[in-house]
GROMACS .gro file of C-alpha atoms in nm:
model
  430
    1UNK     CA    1   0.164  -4.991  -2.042
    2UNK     CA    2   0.518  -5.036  -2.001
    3UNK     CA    3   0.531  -5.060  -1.628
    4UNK     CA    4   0.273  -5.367  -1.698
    5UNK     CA    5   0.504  -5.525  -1.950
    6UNK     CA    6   0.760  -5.487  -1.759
    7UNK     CA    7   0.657  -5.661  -1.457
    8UNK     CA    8   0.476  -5.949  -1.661
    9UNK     CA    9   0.864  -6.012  -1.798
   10UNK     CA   10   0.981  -6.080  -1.438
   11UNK     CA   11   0.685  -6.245  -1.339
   12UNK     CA   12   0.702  -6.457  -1.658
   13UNK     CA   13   1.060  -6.550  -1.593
   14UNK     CA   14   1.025  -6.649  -1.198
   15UNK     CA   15   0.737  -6.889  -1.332
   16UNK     CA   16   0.885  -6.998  -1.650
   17UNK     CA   17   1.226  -7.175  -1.422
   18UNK     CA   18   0.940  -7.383  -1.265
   19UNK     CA   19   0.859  -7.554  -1.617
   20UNK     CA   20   1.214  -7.521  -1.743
   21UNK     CA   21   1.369  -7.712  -1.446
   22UNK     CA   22   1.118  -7.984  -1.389
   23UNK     CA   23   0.936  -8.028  -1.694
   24UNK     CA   24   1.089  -8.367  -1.739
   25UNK     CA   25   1.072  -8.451  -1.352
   26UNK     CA   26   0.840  -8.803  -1.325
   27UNK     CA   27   0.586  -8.645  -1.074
   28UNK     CA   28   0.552  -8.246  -1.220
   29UNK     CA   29   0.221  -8.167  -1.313
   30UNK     CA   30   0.269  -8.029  -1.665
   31UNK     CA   31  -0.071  -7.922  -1.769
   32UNK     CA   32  -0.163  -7.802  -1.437
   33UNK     CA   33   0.188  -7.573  -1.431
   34UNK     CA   34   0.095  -7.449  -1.736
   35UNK     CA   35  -0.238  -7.347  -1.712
   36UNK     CA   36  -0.164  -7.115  -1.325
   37UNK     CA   37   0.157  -6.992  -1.423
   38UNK     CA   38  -0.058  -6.816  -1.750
   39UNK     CA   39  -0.354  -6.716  -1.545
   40UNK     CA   40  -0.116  -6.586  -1.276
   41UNK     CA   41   0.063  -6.363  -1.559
   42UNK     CA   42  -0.248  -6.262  -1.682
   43UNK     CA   43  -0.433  -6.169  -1.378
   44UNK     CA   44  -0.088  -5.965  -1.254
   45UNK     CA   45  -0.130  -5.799  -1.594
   46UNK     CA   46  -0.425  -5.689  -1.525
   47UNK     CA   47  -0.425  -5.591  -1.182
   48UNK     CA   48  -0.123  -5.377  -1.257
   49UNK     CA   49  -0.284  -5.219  -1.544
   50UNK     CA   50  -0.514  -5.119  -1.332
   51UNK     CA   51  -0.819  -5.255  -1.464
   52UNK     CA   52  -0.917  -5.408  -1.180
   53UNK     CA   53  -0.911  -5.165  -0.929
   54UNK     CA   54  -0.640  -4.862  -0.923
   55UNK     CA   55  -0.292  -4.926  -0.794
   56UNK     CA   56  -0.120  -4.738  -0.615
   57UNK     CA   57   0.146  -4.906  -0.483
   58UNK     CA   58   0.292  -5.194  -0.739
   59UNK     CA   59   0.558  -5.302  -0.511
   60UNK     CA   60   0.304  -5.447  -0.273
   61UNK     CA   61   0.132  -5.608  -0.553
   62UNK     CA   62   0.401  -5.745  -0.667
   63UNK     CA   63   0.464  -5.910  -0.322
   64UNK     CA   64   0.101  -6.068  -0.326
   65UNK     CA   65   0.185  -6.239  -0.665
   66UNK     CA   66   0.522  -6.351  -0.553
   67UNK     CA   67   0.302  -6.570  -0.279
   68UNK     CA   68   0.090  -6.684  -0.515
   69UNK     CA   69   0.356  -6.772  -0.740
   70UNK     CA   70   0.506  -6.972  -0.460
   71UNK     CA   71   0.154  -7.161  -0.401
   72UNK     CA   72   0.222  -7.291  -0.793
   73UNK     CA   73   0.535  -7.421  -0.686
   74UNK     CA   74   0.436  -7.568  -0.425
   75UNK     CA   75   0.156  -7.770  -0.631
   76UNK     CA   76   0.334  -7.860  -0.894
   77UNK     CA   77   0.668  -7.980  -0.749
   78UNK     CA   78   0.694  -8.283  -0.515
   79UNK     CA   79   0.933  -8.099  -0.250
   80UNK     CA   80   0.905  -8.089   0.143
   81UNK     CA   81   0.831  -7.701   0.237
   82UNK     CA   82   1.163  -7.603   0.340
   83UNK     CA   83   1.297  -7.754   0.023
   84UNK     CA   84   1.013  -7.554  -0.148
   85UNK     CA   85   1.171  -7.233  -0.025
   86UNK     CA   86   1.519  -7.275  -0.079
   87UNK     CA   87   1.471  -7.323  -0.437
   88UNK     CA   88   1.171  -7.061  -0.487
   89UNK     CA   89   1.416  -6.779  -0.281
   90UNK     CA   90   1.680  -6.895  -0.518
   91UNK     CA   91   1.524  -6.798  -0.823
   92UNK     CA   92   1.355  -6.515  -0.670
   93UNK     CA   93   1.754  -6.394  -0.615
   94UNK     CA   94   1.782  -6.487  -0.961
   95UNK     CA   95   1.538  -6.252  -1.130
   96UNK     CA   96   1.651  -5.950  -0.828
   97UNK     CA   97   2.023  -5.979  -0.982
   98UNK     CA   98   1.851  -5.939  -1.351
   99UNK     CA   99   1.605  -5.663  -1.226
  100UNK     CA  100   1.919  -5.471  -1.041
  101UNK     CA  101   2.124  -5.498  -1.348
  102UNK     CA  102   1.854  -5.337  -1.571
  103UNK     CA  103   1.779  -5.074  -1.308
  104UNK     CA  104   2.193  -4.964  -1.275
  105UNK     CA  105   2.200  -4.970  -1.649
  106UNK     CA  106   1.930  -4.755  -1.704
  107UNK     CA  107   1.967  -4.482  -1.476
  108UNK     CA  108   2.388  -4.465  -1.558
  109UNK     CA  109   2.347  -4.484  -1.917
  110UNK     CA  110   2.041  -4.266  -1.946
  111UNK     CA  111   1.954  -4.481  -2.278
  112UNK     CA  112   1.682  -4.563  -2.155
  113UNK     CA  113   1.419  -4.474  -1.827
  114UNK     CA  114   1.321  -4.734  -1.559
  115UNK     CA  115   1.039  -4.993  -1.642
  116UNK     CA  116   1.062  -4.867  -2.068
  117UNK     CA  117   1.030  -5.060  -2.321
  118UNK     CA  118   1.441  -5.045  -2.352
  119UNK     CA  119   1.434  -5.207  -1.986
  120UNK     CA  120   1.193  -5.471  -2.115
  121UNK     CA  121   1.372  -5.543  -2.376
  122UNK     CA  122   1.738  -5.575  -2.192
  123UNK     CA  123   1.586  -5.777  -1.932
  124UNK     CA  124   1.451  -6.019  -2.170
  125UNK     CA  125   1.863  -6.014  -2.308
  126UNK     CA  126   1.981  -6.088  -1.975
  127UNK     CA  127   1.724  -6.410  -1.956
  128UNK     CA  128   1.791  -6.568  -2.248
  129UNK     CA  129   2.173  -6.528  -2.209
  130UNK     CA  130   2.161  -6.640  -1.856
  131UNK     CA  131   1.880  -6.915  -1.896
  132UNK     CA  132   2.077  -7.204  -2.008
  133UNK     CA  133   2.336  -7.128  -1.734
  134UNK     CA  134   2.076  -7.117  -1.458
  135UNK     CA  135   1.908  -7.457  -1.584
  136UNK     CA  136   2.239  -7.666  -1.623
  137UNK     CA  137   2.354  -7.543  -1.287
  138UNK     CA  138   2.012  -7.613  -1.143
  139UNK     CA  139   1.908  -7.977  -1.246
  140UNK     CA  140   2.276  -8.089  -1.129
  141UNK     CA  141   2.117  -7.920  -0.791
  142UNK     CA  142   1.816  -8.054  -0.795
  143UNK     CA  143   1.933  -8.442  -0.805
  144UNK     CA  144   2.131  -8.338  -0.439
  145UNK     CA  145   1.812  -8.202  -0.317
  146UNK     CA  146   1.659  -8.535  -0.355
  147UNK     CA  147   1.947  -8.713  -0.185
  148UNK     CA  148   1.983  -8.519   0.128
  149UNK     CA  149   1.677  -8.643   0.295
  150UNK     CA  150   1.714  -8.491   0.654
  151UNK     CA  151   1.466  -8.260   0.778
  152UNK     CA  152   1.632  -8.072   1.007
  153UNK     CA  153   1.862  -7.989   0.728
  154UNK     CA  154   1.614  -7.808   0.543
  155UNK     CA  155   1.458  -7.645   0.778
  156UNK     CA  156   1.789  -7.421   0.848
  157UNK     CA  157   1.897  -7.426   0.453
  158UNK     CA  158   1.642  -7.257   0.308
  159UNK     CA  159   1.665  -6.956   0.546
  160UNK     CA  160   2.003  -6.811   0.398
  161UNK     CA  161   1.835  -6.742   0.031
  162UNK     CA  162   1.556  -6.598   0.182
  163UNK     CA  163   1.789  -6.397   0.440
  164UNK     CA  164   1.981  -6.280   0.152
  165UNK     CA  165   1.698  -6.190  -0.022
  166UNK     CA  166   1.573  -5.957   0.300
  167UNK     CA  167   1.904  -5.780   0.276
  168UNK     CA  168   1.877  -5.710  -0.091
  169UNK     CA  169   1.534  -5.576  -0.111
  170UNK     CA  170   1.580  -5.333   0.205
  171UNK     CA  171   1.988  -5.228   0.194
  172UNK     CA  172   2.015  -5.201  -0.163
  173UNK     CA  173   1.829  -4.863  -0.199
  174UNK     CA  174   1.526  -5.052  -0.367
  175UNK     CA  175   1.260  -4.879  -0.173
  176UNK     CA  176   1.461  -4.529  -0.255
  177UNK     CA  177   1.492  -4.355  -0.542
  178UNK     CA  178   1.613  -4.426  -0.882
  179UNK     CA  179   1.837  -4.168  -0.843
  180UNK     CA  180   2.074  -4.327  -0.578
  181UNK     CA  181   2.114  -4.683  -0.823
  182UNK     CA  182   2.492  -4.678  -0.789
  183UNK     CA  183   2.788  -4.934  -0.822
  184UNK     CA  184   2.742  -5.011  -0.511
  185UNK     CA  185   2.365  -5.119  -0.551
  186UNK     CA  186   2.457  -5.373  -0.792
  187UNK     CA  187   2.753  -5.529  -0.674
  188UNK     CA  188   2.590  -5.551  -0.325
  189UNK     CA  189   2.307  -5.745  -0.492
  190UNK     CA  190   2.503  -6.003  -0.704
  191UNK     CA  191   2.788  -6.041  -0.403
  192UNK     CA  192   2.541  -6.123  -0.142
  193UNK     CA  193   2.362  -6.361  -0.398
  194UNK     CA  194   2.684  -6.564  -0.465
  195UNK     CA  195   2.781  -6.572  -0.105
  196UNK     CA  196   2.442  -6.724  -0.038
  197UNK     CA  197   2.487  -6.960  -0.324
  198UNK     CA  198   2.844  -7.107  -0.239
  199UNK     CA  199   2.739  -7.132   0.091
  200UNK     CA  200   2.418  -7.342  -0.001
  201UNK     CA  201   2.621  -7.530  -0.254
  202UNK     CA  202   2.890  -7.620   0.058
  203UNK     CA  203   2.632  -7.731   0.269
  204UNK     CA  204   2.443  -7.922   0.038
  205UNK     CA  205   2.777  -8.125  -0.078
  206UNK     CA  206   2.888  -8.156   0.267
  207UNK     CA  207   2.533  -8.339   0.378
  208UNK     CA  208   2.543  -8.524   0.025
  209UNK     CA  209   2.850  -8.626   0.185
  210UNK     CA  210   2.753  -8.744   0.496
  211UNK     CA  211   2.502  -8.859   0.358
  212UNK     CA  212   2.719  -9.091   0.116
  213UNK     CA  213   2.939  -9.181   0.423
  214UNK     CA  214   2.631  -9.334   0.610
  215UNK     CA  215   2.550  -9.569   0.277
  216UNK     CA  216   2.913  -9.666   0.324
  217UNK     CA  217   2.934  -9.764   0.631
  218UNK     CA  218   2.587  -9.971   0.583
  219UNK     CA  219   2.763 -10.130   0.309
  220UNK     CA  220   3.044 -10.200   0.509
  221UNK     CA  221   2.834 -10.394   0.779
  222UNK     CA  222   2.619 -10.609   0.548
  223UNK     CA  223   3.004 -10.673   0.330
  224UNK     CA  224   3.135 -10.799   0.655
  225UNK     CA  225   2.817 -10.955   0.767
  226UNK     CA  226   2.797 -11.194   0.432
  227UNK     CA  227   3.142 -11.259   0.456
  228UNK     CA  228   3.138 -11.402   0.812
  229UNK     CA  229   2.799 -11.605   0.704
  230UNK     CA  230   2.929 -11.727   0.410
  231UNK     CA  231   3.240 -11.869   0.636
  232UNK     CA  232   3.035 -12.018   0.825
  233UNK     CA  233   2.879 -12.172   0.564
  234UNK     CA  234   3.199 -12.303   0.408
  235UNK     CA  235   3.284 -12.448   0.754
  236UNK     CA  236   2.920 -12.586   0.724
  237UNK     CA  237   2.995 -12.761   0.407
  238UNK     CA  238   3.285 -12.908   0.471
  239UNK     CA  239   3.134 -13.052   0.805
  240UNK     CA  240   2.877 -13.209   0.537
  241UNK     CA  241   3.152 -13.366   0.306
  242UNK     CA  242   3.315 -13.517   0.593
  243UNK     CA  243   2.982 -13.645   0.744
  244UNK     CA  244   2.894 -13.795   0.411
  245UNK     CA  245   3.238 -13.981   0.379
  246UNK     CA  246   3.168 -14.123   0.716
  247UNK     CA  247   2.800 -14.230   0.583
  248UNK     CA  248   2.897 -14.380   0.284
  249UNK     CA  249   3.190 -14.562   0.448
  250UNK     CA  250   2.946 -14.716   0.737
  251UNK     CA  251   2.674 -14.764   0.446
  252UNK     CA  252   2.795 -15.106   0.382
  253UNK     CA  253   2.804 -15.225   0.729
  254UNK     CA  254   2.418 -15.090   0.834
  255UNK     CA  255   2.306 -15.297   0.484
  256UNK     CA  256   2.474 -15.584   0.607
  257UNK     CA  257   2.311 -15.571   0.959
  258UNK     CA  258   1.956 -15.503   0.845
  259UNK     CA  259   1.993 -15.764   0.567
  260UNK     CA  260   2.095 -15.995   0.897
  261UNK     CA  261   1.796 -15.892   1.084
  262UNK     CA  262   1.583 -15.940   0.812
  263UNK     CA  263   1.672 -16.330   0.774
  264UNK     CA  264   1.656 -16.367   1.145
  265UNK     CA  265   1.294 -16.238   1.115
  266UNK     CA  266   1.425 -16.038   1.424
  267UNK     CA  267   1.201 -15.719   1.299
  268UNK     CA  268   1.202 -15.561   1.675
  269UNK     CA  269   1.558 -15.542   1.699
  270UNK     CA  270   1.552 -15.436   1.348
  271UNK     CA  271   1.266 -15.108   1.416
  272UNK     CA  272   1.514 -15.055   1.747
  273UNK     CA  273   1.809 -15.030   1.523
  274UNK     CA  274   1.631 -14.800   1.265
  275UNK     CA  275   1.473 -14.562   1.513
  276UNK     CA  276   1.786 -14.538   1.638
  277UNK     CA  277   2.002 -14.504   1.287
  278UNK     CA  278   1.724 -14.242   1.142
  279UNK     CA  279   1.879 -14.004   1.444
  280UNK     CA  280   2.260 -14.043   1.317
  281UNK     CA  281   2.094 -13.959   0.980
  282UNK     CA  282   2.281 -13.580   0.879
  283UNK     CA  283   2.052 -13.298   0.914
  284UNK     CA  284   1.909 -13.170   0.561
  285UNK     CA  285   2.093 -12.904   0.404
  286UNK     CA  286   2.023 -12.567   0.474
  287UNK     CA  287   1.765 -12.407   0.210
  288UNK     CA  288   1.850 -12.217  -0.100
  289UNK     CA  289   1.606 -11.884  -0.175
  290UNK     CA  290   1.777 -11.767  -0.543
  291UNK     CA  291   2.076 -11.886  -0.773
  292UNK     CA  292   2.205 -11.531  -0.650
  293UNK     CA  293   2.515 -11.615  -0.400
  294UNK     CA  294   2.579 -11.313  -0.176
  295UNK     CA  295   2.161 -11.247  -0.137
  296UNK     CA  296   2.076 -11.647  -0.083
  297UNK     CA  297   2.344 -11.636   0.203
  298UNK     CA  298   2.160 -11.318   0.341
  299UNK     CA  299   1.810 -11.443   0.277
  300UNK     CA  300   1.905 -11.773   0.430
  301UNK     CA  301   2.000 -11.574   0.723
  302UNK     CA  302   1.726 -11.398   0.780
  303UNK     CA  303   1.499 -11.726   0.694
  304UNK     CA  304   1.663 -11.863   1.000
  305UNK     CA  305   1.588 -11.599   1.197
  306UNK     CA  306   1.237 -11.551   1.086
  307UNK     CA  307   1.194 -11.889   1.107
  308UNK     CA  308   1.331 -11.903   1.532
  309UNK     CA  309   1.108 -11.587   1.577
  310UNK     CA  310   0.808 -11.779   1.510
  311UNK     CA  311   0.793 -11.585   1.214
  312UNK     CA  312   0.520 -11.697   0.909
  313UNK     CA  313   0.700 -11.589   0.621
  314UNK     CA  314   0.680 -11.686   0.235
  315UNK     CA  315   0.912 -11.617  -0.015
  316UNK     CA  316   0.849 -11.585  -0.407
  317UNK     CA  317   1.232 -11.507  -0.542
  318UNK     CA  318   1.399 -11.556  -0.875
  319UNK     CA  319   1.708 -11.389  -0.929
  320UNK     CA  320   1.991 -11.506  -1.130
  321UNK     CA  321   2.363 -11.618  -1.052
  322UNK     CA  322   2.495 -11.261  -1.145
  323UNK     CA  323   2.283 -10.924  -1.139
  324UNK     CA  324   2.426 -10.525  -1.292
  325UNK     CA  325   2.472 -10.420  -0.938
  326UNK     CA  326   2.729 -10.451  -0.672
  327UNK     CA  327   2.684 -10.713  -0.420
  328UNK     CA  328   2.782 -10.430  -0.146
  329UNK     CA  329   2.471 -10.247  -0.275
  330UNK     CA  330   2.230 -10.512  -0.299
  331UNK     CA  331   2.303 -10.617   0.056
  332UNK     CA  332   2.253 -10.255   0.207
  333UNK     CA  333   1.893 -10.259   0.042
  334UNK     CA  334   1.791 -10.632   0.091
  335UNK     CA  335   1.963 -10.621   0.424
  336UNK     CA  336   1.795 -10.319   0.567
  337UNK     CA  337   1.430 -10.415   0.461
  338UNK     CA  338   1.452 -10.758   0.564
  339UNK     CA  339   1.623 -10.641   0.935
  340UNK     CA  340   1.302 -10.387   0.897
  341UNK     CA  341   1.050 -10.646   0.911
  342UNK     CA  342   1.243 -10.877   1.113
  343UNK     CA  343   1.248 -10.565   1.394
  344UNK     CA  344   0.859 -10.463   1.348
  345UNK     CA  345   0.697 -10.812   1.358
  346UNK     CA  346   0.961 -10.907   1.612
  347UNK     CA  347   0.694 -10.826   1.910
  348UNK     CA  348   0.369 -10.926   1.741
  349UNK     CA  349   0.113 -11.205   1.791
  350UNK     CA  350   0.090 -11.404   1.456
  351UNK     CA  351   0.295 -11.189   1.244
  352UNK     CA  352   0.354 -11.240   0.876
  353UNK     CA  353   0.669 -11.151   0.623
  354UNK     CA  354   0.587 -11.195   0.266
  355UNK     CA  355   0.934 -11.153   0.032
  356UNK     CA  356   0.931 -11.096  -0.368
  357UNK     CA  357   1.202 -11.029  -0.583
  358UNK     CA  358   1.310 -11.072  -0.937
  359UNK     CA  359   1.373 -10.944  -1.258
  360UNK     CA  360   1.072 -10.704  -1.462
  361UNK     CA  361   1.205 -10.706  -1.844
  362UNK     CA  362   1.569 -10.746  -1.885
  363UNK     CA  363   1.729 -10.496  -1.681
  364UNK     CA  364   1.512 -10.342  -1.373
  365UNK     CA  365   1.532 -10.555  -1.082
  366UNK     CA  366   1.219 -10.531  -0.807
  367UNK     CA  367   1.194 -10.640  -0.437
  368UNK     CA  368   0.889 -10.651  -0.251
  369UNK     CA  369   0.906 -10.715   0.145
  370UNK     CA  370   0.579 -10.671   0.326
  371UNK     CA  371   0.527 -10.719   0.716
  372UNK     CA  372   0.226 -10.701   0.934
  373UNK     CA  373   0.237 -10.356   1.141
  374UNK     CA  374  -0.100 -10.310   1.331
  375UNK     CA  375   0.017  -9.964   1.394
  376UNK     CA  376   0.140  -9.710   1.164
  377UNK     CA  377   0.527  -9.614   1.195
  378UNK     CA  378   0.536  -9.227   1.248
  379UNK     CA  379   0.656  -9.064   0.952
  380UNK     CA  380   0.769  -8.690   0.809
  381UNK     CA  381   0.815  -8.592   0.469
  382UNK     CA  382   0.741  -8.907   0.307
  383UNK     CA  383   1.015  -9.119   0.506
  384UNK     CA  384   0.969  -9.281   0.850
  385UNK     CA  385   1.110  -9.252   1.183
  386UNK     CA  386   1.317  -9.493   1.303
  387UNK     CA  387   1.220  -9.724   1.629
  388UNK     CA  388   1.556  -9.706   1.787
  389UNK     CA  389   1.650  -9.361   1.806
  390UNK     CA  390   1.568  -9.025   1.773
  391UNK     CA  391   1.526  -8.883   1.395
  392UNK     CA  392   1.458  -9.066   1.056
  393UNK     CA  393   1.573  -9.465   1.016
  394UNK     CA  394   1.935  -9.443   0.825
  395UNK     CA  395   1.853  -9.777   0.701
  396UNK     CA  396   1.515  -9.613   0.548
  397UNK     CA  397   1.733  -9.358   0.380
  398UNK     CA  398   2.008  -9.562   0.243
  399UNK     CA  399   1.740  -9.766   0.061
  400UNK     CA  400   1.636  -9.477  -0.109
  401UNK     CA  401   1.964  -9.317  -0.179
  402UNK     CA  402   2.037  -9.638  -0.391
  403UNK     CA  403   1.756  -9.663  -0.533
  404UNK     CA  404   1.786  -9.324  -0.661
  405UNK     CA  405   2.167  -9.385  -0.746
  406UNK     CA  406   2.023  -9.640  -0.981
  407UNK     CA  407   1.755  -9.473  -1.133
  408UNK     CA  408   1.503  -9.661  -0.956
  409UNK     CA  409   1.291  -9.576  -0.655
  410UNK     CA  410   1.207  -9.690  -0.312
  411UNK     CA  411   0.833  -9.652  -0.209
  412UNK     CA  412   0.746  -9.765   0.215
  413UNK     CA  413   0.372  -9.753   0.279
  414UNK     CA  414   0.162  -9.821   0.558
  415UNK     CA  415  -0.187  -9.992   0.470
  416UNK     CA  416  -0.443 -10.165   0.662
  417UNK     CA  417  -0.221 -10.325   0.910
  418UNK     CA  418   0.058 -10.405   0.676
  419UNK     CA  419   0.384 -10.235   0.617
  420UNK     CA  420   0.420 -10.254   0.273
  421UNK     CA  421   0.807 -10.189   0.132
  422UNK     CA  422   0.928 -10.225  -0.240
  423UNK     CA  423   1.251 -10.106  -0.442
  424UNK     CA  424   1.300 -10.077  -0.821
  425UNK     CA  425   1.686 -10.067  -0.942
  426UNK     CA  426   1.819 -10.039  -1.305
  427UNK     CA  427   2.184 -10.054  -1.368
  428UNK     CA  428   2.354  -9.696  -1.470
  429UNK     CA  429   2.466  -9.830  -1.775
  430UNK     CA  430   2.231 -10.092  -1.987
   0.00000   0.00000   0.00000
């Protein structure tokens, strides 16, 4: 009976972190969490009770349900697999440290036996004490796991938990006897466990980083980008006030000659005159997309380039004069998806951009850029490759590392011939 207890504590624990952590994650499955994790504890009580069959060998059983507890994660969390396993080998380290502890104190203080009802009790201690600690440390995690998005990272990360993890379990005297639980046994446990931990935590900060650097150097290309269009522009403008001080100075003398050629009744000299007046006439100025400054310049860019491409786009934008985001920001997001679609439609036959953006309620602000793609973009893990190179799009992932920065999201689909991109930002601070 105690034995069974006792394992349905540890099992209890590895399952309970899962709701803990992500209860209040958008896309966890709540009821369905709940409902495995109890009939996994309850079939793991039984089967170790023996009810089911006779055991003789819990260790092993205790393996099989430590696979099936990492099928429940895997249903309930929205992670890649390698991402899956760094965090389930984690907290499997977790509960090891707590299970070594109770073990060492055990057999040196010889209160208590192994796997007692003083063991149960003690390890239930060390979980409530060490609960709160493991939560705060792991949401603050969990928000860097969702802005590293690189594959290959994961794919190496999650192998030192479950390395470290290997070394506990066989050079820690856990398949020996109870007898040889020394100092030794425990330190070695919680040392290796905080060497794997720093060295995940390094890692993870130093690809958050590069991660970071890559949004700022996008930022620093669209910042330079606006500011050489919006020179232009201002060279542009300027050519306009000078051409309309010319045209309202040489207003006065075209009246007079028409009004001539008019009481000549000369009208084919006058339709010879204004065919050839109408091409003097000043081009019209260039269009205006939102009140928005720094994204009309951009999206009067890219309508000029859409437009030269042979391009059928349509636009449905209202934004105001000033928005609760840096202009740097906005231009890395509206920037990227717009190049995006420029780049996938740019070898098509009749291709199509359609462009929304605006405002939903007060604060959140939505764009919408969709693009004909006849074929899918290859993809992994929910983001796509990029077209030029090797690996995921950087543009791809900067979108979504702002959009994340601001609470939002970024969402790219592919859907009956249409690549179909959208963003939701809300300011940090309403």
């Amino acid at each position: 009976m105690e034995t069974t207890v006792y394992t349905a504590v540890n099992t209890f624990f590895i399952n309970a972190t899962l709701i803990l952590v992500f209860w209040n994650s958008p896309n966890f499955k709540k009821k369905a969490a709940l409902v495995s994790i109890t009939l996994n504890v309850l079939l793991k009580l039984i089967c170790v009770s023996g009810l089911l069959f006779p055991v003789h060998n819990v260790r092993f059983l205790e393996i099989i349900f430590s696979l099936i507890s990492l099928f429940i994660y895997s249903f309930c969390i929205n992670f890649s697999i390698p991402q899956l396993l760094l965090f389930y080998f984690l907290v499997l380290d977790y509960v090891i440290i707590v299970r070594g502890i109770v073990s060492y104190v055990s057999v040196r203080s010889e209160l208590f036996s192994p796997q007692s009802w003083g063991s149960i009790l003690l390890s239930i201690i060390l979980y409530m004490v060490s609960v709160p600690v493991i939560l705060h440390f792991t949401k603050r995690t969990i928000k860097r796991f969702q802005n590293v998005k690189v594959p290959s990272f994961w794919r190496m990360m999650w192998m030192i938990p479950a390395i470290n993890t290997m070394i506990v379990l066989v050079f820690t005297n856990v398949f020996q006897s109870p007898d040889t639980i020394g100092t030794r046994f425990i330190l070695a446990r919680i040392l290796l466990t905080i060497v794997s931990l720093v060295l995940c935590i390094l890692l993870l900060q130093a690809m958050e980083n590069v991660v970071q650097q890559t949004v700022l150097r996008e930022q620093l290309k669209y910042t330079e980008h606006i500011s050489e269009l919006q020179k232009a522009q201002y060279i542009q403008l300027q050519e306009r006030i000078e051409e309309m001080r010319r045209f309202r100075h040489d207003m006065r003398q075209h009246i007079n000659l028409i009004q001539s050629y008019l009481s000549s009744g000369n009208t084919k000299a006058l339709k010879e005159y204004m065919d050839t007046y109408k091409i003097t006439l000043p081009s019209p100025p260039q269009k205006h997309y939102c009140k928005h400054p720094t994204l009309d310049t951009l999206l009067g860019y890219y309508g000029e380039k859409y437009a030269s491409s042979g391009i059928d786009f349509e636009t449905n934008i209202n934004l105001p004069e000033t928005l609760p985001f840096p202009d740097p920001d906005l231009c890395v997001i509206f920037g990227n998806l717009l190049e995006n679609a420029l780049e996938s439609c740019s070898a098509q036959k009749d291709p199509k951009i359609r462009i929304a953006a605006g405002l939903s309620g007060v604060h959140t602000l939505f764009l919408i850029v969709d693009n004909t793609a006849p074929v899918p973009p290859k993809a992994a893990d929910a983001s796509f490759f990029s077209s030029k190179h090797e690996g995921l799009g950087i543009g791809t992932q900067s979108v979504k590392y702002l959009a994340e920065h601001y609470n939002g999201k970024a969402d790219f689909q592919w859907e009956n011939g249409f690549f179909h991109a959208s963003v939701f930002l809300n300011p940090l601070e309403h």
